[in-house]
Amino acid sequence: MKFFATAPNGLSELLKEELQALGAQAVKAQPRGVSFEGGLVDGYRACLWSRLANHVYLVLLESELDTQEDLYANVRSLDWARHMTEEHSFAISFTGKGMGIEHTHFGALKIKDAIVDYFRDTTGTRPAVDRDYPDIQLHGHLNRNQFILSLDLSGHSLHQRGYREGQQVKAPLKENVAAAILIRAGWPQLAEQGAPLFDPMCGSGTFLIEAAMMASDTAPGLAKSHDMGFLSWLGHQSNVWDELVKDAQARELAGLAKMPPIYGSDAHGGAVKIARQAIQQAGYADVIKVCVAKLGENWFDNEERPSRNLQVQGGRSADTGVYKEVHEDGEQRPTQELQVVAGRKGLVVTNPPYGERLGEEDEVKALYVQIGETLKRHFVGWQAAVLTCNKELGLYLGLKAKRDHAFFNGAMECKLFRFEVEEEFFRQPALKAGADLAAEVESSMADLAQTEGAQMFANRLRKNLKTLRKWADRNKVLAYRVYDADMPEYALAIDYYHTLEAGEWLVVNEYAPPKTVNAAKAKRRLYEAMAVLPEVFGIAAERVVYKMRQKQKGASQYEKLEERKDYFTIIENNTKVRVNFTDYLDTGLFLDHRGVRALVAKLSRGKDLLNLFCYTATATAQAAVAGANNSLSVDMSKTYLYWAKHNFMTNNIDLRRHELLQEDVVAWLKNPPKMDPFDVIFLDPPSFSTSKRMEGVLDIQRDHVELIEQAGALLAPGGTLVFSNNMQKFKLDKDALSAWQIEDITRKTLPEDFKRSPKIHQAWLLEKRQG
């Protein structure tokens, strides 16, 4: 006999393996199911034992049609008296098209007419059509000119096990899809070892019941063995079927005696009530235990300890928590104690919401982060399987999947992620590491703020702020550094800004960790830090801006990160300064140079200033406000000179007396135009530059003597050159600069907020020796 078992989308290969294990022959996977051959017992066995099939069909007719009329003729030619009588009712389903038959109703009608005419011609009466409760169900399939007519042995879809009858469940996971997921997750093997299973978001309990059926060796078709479609078929062999059912009953009885623990929980009491009803109908009320509990709460809440509770062991530690049942009156009461024996590490399987059911995207991300944290905290050593219909959400679990499988739940394409919950596979959730990282962490990982590491970091910040805020208030400093990798494992620089337009902001720069540092641990520490910043500073997470600071090369400081164009104003040295927190790596203001800028401004009062590598010309603006007569500020970046112009305009600085010039400073110094000498020159070059706009490569260690000498040629007699840079290992070549009187002013210009990082910059005053 030839058979065909239909399968949910994407499960044909898995169904093929199942049917082969059941003894079927000539098994072949096809797009919509699996064909196989065998005796009638093999068809019966598939109806009784297949956990994956939708329908099992016995092929009655295979033919190649030459014309549309052949469909009627071939069906009419069958000896229908072998299959049914005129007293039987029947129904016909039809799929496919060809031979001019484009509508399923038309194809079904042709088959119906052929059967009715057969009986009318042979008996004088006709069988009735009953679409709702037929005695015999037939199925026709046409693919171009290839026609197959089959008897639907199962009658109903085999995913309908019987335990959901009378329930109204919104979009449940189909039973055979749940079974396929459990098979992929390795549950049958784990169940044989006595391992437990837990679904922390069990909904209506489908995973729990299917898992129990597998673990107890229960045939999924056993509960509806009295309702199979072939029972009214004249070819039915009742003795064969009865023997299969009897054997299945014996296997179930033996299996129930060695059931492993199966648990479920859900935050929704209504879902748990439905699950309990289904569990009761399936006959597992004394095997499967469910409770109302939010993810990670109640089950593992060490604060609440009623006299009777649930203990789950087998992770890092034995976590004790509250286990509650929902009773008919709606009350929740602690149940009798249950135990999962230490060492019997099992399977966590769940189908969490993926957006459509829960709503807001941020809520869903937070849920997946929480799932991952729960697994890593309580289920080390276990297997885990998470089904999601939005595969990007899998990245928020913070675990490296060992495998993933494509699944369909109805028409929805899903992904099953399988994990070994071991520390070597721990990752941090893939939050969007952009400027808004703090807001991402707050919405998805708020609990991180309570970890031991996060609180230790928060205490260090509070300690720094205790002294820095007093100093800042006393000196009217509105932008300052509050933390600079004080704790090496939290490698961040955190700058505080108080803007005129929008109040307080934080700018967080993460120093890229070396390759020797575990990336997952570094990311977790970053998230811990971002989690506590809003609370420590009393600042909304949306005003905490994150950036990754890599080692700068060439013109990387000029590269845009974003395009928000949000500019704010702070006050420094009595000057309004425009800053931007998001669009560039730097904000337009190097805070460690606050003292250097103040000195330049003081030296320039009543004098002319040349500012080379001027950046946003903040030093020039402060000098102009302090009373400088004239100035020239030179930089090769059009972007930063435009920014500088706005700094000048914000302070009502006369652009005719204080000029901005776009030039490659290195090339410009080699051949400067004729001009009056300057009383003060501020020379603050980058450590290294390979910009496309400049000739050659600037290496400040190699080139600083030449730069100083060239700039010195533009210095008026008795004038002062202020030279600074941020290269930590820089060494000033005093021997080559013997014509200069040099004063190291690094310590004098190091602000209070940078004394923890004394190598943040170096600075000198240079004056030409007289005579």
PDB file of N, CA and C in Angstrom, residues 312-320 377-378:
ATOM      1  N   VAL A 312      14.565  24.347  43.081  1.00  0.00           N
ATOM      2  CA  VAL A 312      15.150  23.953  41.805  1.00  0.00           C
ATOM      3  C   VAL A 312      16.639  23.937  41.989  1.00  0.00           C
ATOM      4  N   GLN A 313      17.265  22.793  41.817  1.00  0.00           N
ATOM      5  CA  GLN A 313      18.705  22.677  41.982  1.00  0.00           C
ATOM      6  C   GLN A 313      19.300  22.167  40.684  1.00  0.00           C
ATOM      7  N   GLY A 314      20.619  22.298  40.612  1.00  0.00           N
ATOM      8  CA  GLY A 314      21.307  21.807  39.428  1.00  0.00           C
ATOM      9  C   GLY A 314      21.986  22.913  38.673  1.00  0.00           C
ATOM     10  N   GLY A 315      21.770  24.165  39.040  1.00  0.00           N
ATOM     11  CA  GLY A 315      22.498  25.275  38.458  1.00  0.00           C
ATOM     12  C   GLY A 315      23.716  25.555  39.312  1.00  0.00           C
ATOM     13  N   ARG A 316      24.111  26.820  39.395  1.00  0.00           N
ATOM     14  CA  ARG A 316      25.271  27.158  40.198  1.00  0.00           C
ATOM     15  C   ARG A 316      24.996  26.940  41.683  1.00  0.00           C
ATOM     16  N   SER A 317      23.754  27.185  42.057  1.00  0.00           N
ATOM     17  CA  SER A 317      23.407  27.043  43.466  1.00  0.00           C
ATOM     18  C   SER A 317      21.969  26.574  43.555  1.00  0.00           C
ATOM     19  N   ALA A 318      21.569  26.170  44.735  1.00  0.00           N
ATOM     20  CA  ALA A 318      20.185  25.753  44.944  1.00  0.00           C
ATOM     21  C   ALA A 318      19.366  26.991  45.259  1.00  0.00           C
ATOM     22  N   ASP A 319      18.614  27.476  44.293  1.00  0.00           N
ATOM     23  CA  ASP A 319      17.816  28.689  44.478  1.00  0.00           C
ATOM     24  C   ASP A 319      16.422  28.295  44.940  1.00  0.00           C
ATOM     25  N   THR A 320      16.008  28.845  46.042  1.00  0.00           N
ATOM     26  CA  THR A 320      14.716  28.501  46.607  1.00  0.00           C
ATOM     27  C   THR A 320      13.733  29.638  46.369  1.00  0.00           C
ATOM     28  N   ARG A 377      21.646  32.657  35.179  1.00  0.00           N
ATOM     29  CA  ARG A 377      21.702  32.697  36.638  1.00  0.00           C
ATOM     30  C   ARG A 377      21.279  31.376  37.270  1.00  0.00           C
ATOM     31  N   HIS A 378      20.239  30.754  36.730  1.00  0.00           N
ATOM     32  CA  HIS A 378      19.628  29.611  37.405  1.00  0.00           C
ATOM     33  C   HIS A 378      19.799  28.270  36.699  1.00  0.00           C
TER      34      HIS A 378
END
